[in-house]
Short mmCIF file of C-alpha atoms in Angstrom, two decimals:
data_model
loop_
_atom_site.label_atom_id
_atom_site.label_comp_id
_atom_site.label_asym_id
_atom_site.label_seq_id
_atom_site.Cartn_x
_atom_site.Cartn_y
_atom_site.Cartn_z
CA UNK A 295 0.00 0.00 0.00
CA UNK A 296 1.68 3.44 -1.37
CA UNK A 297 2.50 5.96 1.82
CA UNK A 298 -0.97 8.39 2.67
CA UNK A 299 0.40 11.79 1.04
CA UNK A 300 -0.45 15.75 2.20
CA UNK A 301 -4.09 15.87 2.14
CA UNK A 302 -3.97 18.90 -0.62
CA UNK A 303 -2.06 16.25 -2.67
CA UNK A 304 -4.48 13.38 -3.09
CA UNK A 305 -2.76 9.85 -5.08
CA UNK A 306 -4.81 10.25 -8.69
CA UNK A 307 -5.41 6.56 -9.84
CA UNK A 308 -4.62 6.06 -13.50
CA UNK A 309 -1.75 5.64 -15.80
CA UNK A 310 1.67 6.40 -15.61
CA UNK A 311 1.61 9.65 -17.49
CA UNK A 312 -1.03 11.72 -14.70
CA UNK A 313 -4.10 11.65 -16.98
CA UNK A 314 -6.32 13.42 -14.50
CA UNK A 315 -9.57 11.00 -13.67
CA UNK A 316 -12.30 10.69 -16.08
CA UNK A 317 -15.51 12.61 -16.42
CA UNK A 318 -17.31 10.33 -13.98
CA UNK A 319 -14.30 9.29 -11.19
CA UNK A 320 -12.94 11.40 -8.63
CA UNK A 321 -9.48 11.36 -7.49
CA UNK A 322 -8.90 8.43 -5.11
CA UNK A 323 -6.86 8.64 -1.87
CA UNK A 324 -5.63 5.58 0.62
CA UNK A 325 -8.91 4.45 1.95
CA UNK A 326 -9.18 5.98 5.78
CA UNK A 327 -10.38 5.09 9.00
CA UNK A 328 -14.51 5.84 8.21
CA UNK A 329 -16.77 7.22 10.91
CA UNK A 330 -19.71 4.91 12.70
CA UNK A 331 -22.66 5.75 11.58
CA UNK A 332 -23.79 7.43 15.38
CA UNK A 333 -20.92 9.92 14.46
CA UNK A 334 -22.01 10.82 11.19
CA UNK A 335 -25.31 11.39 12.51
CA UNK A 336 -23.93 14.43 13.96
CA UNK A 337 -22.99 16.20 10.76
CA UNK A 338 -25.85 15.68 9.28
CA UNK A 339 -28.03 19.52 9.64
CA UNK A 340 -31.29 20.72 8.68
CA UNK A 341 -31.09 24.09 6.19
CA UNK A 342 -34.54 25.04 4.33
CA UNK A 343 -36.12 21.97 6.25
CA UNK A 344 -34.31 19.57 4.68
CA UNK A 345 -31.71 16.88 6.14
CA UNK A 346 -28.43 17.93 4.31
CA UNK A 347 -24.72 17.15 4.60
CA UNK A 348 -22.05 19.57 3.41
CA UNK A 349 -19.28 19.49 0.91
CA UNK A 350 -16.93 19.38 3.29
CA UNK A 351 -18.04 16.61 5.41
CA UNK A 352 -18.77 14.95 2.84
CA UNK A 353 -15.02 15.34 1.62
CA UNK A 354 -13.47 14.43 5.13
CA UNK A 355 -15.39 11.11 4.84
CA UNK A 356 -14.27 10.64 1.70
CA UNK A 357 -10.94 11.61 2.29
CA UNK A 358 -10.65 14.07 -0.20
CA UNK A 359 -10.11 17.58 -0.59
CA UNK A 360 -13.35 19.66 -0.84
CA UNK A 361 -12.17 21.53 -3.63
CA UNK A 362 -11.84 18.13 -5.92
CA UNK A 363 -15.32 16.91 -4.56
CA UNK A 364 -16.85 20.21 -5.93
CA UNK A 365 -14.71 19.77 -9.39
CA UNK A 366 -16.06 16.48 -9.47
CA UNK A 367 -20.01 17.36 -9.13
CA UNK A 368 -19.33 19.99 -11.25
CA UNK A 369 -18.27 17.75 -14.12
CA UNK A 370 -21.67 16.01 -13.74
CA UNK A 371 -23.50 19.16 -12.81
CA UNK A 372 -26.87 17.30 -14.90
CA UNK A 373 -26.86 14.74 -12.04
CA UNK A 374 -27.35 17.56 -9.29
CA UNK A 375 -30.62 19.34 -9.80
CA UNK A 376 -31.25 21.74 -6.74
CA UNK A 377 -33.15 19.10 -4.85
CA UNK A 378 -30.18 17.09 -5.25
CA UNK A 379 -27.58 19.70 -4.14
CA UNK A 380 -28.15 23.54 -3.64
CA UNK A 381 -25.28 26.53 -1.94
CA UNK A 382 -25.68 27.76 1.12
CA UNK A 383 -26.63 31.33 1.18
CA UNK A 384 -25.04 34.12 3.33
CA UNK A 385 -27.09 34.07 6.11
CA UNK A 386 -27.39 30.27 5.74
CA UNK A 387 -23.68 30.27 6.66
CA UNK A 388 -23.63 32.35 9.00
CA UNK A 389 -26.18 30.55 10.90
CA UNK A 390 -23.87 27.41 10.46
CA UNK A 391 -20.67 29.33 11.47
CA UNK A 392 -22.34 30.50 14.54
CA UNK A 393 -23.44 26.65 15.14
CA UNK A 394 -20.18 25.64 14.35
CA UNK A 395 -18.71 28.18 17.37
CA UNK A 396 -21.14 26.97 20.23
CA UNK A 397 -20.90 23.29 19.54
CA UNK A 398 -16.61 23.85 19.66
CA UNK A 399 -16.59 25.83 22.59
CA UNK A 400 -18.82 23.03 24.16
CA UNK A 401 -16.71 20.78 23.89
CA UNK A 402 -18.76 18.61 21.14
CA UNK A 403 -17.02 18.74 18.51
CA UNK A 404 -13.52 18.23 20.14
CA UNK A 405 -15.03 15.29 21.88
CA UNK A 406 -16.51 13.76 18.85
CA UNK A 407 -12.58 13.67 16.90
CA UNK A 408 -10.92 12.90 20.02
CA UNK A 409 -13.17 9.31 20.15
CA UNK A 410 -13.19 8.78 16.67
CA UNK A 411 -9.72 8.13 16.04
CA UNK A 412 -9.24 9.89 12.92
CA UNK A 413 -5.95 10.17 11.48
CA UNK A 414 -3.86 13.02 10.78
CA UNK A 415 -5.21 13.98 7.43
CA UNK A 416 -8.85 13.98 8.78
CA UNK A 417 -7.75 16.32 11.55
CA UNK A 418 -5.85 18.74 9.38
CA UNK A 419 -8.55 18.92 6.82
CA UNK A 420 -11.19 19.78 9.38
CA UNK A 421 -9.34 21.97 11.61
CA UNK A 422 -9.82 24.97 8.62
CA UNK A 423 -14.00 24.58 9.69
CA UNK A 424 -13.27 26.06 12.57
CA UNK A 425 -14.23 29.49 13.84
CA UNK A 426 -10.43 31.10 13.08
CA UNK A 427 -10.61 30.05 9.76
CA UNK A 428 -14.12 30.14 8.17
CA UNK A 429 -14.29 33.65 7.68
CA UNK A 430 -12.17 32.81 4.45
CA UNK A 431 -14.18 29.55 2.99
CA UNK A 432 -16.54 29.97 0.14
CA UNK A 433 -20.21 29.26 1.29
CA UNK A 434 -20.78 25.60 0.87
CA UNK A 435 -22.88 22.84 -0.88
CA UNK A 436 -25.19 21.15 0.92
CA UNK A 437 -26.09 17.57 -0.25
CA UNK A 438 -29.57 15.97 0.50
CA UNK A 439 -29.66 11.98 0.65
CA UNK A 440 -30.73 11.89 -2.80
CA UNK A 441 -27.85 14.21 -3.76
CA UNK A 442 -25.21 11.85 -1.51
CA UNK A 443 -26.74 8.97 -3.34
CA UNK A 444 -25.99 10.10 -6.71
CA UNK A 445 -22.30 10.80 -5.22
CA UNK A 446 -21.87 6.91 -5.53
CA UNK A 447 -22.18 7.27 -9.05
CA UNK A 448 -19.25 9.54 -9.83
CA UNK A 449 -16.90 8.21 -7.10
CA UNK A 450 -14.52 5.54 -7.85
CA UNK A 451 -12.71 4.30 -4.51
CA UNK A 452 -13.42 1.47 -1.94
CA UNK A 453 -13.36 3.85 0.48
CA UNK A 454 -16.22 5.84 -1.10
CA UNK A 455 -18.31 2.86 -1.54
CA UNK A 456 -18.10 2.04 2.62
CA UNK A 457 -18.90 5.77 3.43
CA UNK A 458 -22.02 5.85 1.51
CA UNK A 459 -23.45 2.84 2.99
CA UNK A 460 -23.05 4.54 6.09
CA UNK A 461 -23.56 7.75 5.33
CA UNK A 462 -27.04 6.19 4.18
CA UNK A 463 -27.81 4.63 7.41
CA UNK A 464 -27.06 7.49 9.07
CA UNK A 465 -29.72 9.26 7.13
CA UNK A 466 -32.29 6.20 8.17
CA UNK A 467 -31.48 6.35 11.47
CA UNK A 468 -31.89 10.20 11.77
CA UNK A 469 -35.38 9.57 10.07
CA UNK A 470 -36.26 7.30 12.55
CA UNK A 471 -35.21 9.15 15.10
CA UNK A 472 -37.49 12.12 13.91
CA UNK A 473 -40.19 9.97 13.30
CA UNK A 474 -40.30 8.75 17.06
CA UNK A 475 -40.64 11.74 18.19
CA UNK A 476 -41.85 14.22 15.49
CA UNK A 477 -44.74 14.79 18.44
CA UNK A 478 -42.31 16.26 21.17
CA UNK A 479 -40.46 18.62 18.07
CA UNK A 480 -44.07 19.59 17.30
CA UNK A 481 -44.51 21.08 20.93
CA UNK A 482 -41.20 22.36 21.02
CA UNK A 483 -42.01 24.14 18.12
CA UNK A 484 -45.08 25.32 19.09
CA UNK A 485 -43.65 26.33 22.45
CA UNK A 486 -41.09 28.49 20.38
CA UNK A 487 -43.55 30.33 18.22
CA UNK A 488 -45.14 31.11 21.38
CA UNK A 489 -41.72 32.91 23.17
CA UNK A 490 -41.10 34.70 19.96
CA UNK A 491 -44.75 35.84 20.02
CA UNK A 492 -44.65 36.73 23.74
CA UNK A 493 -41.01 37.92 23.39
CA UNK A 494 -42.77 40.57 20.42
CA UNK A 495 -45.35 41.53 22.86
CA UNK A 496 -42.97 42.13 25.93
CA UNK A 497 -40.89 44.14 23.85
CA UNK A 498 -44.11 46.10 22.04
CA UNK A 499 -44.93 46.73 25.72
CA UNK A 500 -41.77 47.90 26.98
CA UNK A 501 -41.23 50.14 23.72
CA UNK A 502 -44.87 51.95 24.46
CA UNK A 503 -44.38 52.41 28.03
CA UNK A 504 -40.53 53.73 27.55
CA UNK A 505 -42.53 56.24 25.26
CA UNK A 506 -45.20 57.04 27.84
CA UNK A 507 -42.74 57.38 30.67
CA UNK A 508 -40.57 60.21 28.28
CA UNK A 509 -43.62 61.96 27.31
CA UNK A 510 -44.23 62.27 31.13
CA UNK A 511 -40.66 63.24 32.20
CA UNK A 512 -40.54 65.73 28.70
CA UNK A 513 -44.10 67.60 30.02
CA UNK A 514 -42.51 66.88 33.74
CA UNK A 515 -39.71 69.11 32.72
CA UNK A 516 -41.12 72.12 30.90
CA UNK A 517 -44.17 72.11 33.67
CA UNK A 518 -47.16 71.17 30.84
CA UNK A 519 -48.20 68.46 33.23
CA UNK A 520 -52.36 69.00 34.17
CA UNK A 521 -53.03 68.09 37.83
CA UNK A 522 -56.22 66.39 38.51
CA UNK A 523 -56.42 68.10 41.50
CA UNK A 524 -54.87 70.33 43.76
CA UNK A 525 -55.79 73.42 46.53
CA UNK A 526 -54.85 77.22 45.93
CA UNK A 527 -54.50 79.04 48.67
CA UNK A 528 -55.00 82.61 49.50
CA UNK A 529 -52.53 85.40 47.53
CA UNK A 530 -52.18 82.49 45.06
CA UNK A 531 -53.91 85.05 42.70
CA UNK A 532 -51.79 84.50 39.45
CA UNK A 533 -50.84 80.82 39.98
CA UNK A 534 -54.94 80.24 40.31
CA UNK A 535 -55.50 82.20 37.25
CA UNK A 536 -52.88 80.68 35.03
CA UNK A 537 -54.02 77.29 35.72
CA UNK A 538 -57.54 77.99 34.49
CA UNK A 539 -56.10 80.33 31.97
CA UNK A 540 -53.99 77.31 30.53
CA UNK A 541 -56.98 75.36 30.59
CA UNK A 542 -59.03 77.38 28.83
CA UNK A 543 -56.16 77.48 26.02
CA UNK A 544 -56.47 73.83 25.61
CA UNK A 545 -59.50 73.90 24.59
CA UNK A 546 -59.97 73.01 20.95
CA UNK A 547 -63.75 72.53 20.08
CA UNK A 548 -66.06 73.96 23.30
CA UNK A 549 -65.73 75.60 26.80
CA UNK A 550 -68.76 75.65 28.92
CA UNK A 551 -69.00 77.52 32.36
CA UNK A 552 -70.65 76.84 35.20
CA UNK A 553 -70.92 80.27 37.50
CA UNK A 554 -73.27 82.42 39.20
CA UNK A 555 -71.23 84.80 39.51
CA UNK A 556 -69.82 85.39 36.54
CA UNK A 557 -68.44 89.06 35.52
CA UNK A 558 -66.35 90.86 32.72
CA UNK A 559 -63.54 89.42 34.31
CA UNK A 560 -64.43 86.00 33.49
CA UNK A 561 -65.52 87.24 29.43
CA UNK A 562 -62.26 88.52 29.12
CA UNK A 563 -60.92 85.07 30.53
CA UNK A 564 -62.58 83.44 28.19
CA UNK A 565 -61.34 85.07 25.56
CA UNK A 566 -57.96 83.08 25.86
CA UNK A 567 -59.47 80.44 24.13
CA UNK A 568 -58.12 79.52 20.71
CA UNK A 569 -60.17 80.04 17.10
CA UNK A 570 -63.14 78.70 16.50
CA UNK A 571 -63.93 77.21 20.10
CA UNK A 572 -66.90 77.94 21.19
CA UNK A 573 -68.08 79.60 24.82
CA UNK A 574 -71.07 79.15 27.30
CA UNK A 575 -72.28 80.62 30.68
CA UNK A 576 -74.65 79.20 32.65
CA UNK A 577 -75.82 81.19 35.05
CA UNK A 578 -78.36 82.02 37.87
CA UNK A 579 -79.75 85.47 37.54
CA UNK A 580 -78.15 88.00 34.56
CA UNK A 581 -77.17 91.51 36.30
CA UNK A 582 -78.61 94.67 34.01
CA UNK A 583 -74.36 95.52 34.15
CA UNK A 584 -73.64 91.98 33.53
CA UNK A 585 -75.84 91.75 30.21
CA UNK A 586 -74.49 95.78 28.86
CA UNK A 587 -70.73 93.66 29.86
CA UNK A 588 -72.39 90.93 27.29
CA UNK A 589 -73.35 92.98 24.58
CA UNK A 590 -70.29 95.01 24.28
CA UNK A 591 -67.98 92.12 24.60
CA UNK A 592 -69.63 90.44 21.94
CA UNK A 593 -69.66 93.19 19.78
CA UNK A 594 -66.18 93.28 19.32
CA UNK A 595 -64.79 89.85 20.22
CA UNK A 596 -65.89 86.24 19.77
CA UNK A 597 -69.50 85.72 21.37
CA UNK A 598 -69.89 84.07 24.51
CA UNK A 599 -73.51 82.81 24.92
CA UNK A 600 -74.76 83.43 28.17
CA UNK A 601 -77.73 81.26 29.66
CA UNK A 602 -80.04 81.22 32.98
CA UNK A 603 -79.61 78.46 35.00
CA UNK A 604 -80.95 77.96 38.95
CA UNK A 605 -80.18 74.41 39.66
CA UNK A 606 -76.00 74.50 39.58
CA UNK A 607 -74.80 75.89 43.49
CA UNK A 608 -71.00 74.62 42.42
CA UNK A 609 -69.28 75.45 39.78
CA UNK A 610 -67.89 73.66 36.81
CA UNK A 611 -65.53 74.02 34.15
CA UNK A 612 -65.94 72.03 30.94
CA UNK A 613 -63.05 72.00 28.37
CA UNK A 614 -64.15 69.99 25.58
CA UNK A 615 -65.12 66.41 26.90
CA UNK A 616 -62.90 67.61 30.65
CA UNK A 617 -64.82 68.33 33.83
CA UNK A 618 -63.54 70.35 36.27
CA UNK A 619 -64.89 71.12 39.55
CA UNK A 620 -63.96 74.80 41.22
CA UNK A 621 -63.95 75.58 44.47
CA UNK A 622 -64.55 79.21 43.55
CA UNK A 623 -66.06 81.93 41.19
CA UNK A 624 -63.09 82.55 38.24
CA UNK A 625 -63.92 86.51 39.18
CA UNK A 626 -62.34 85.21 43.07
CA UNK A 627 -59.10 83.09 41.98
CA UNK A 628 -56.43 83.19 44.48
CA UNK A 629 -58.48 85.43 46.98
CA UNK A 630 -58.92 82.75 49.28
CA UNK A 631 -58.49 78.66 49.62
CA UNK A 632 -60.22 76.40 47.03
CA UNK A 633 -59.94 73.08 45.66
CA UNK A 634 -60.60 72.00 42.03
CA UNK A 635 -60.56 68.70 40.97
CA UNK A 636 -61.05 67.11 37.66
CA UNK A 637 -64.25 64.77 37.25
CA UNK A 638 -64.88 61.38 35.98
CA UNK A 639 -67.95 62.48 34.44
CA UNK A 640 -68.15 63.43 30.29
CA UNK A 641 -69.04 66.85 29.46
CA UNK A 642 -72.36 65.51 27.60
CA UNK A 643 -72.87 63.47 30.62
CA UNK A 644 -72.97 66.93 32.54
CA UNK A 645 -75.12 68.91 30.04
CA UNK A 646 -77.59 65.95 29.35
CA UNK A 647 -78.81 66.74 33.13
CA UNK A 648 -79.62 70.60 32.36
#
């Protein structure tokens, strides 16, 4: 038996002259120690939900470089359709890399070569998979069964003949294996669509309530926060009358008042609202001075529609669908204590009562 030679320089079978191997034959190498079919198991992967081996596997077990595999199939390219043999794409082999990198630093993959007794070559050859070196490696082939099977055809070495009998066993016993318990993969995959789904929500949830909590530290910061309720106390004349001053301001389709004793202070209140919102007083008995106060005011600014009303003793100040509860007349902000507080109650709610 001739010496094994450098794995990069496979023995070529033929004549004397170095005729390279026919269309149909691959370069043959010393037959080598071949994996047991448990072993081989192992490099068998799933990519596109298929059971696949790759070209360089496949070359280890047949003892060959990958680089005269692929010459090989590409000789007889018509007897690899893509559901025979297919290239890995770029995040197909990345996936794999990444694979690659948490079985080695587990330990599995040095484990597996330390028990199989492979020989030099074999541990050479697949010491470029590993994570230092596969940066540089062209993406791969990946070989289904029926692809492997057709490999028989186009090699030509005794060794190559012993690997694809187990190499096919190894593909029986994986689909056994699957078989027996397709059920518990089922669940498990189940279960996994379910944490992705529930990972999506958690991080949907967290996203929105980041986003709440900056709106409230942003209005925190430049004071735009509304209290829903809150006591001024006597001399607090222009803190009073900004807060109901800023509500009014809000406002962007209605205001409606509820105050007996309304004045020309509280018209020219109201007149902080914004364009096109519209103003109402209800109140219970309309002072000769109060209704001149009316007239003029709406002669020159936006009307404010005054109406009687005897069955209100609080008062209440609606912006848009908001209910707020005063303490005191708007004419008597700040002069002495009162609480406001905003209601749970709808404007309409309110008005349907009148």
């Amino acid at each position: 038996m001739p010496p094994i030679t450098d794995q990069h320089t496979p023995i070529v079978t033929g004549s004397e002259n170095g005729n390279m191997a026919k269309k149909n034959e691959i370069v043959s190498v010393e037959a080598t120690e071949v994996l047991p079919v448990e072993q081989i198991e192992n490099l068998i992967i799933d990519v596109r939900g298929k059971q696949v081996m790759l070209d360089r596997d496949l070359a280890m077990l047949y003892g060959v470089e990958t680089k005269r595999l692929n010459e090989q199939v590409q000789r007889n390219i018509e007897r690899f359709p893509e559901d025979f043999m297919f290239q890995l794409t770029k995040e197909e082999f990345e996936n794999w890399k990444s694979q690659i990198v948490i079985s080695d630093s587990n330990g599995i993959l040095k484990s597996q070569f330390a028990t199989s007794k492979m020989k030099d070559e074999w541990k050479s050859q697949f010491a470029t998979s590993n994570s230092i070196k596969m940066g540089a490696r062209k993406r791969p082939y990946a070989f289904t069964e029926n692809g492997i099977a057709m490999l028989s055809g186009v090699l030509r070495s005794p060794q190559a003949v012993s690997t694809n009998i187990r190499i096919m066993r190894a593909f029986t016993a994986m689909r056994h294996f699957i078989g027996a318990h397709a059920q518990m993969f089922q669940r498990l995959e189940v279960m996994e669509r379910n944490q992705l789904a529930l990972n999506a929500h958690i991080e949907e949830y967290q996203a929105d309530t980041d986003k709440k909590f900056e709106e409230v530290f942003r209005r925190l910061d430049d004071g735009s926060i509304t209290p829903a309720q809150g006591v001024f106390y006597d001399g607090q004349v222009f803190d009073a009358y900004r807060f109901v001053a800023d509500r009014i301001r809000e406002a962007k389709s209605r205001i409606v008042l509820f105050d007996n004793y309304a004045n020309d202070e509280v018209l020219t209140l109201l007149d902080k609202r914004g364009a096109g919102v519209a103003a109402k007083i209800y109140i219970k008995r309309i002072e000769p001075q109060f209704q001149l106060d009316i007239s003029r005011h709406n002669a020159q600014y936006p009307a404010v529609d005054v109406e009687l009303f005897d069955r209100s003793h609080d008062r209440f100040l609606c912006v848009d669908d908001t209910v707020y509860h005063l303490g005191a007349s708007l004419k008597d902000l700040g002069k002495r204590w009162f609480a406001f507080c905003r209601m749970e109650i709808s404007t309409d709610e309110l008005l349907s009562k009148i």
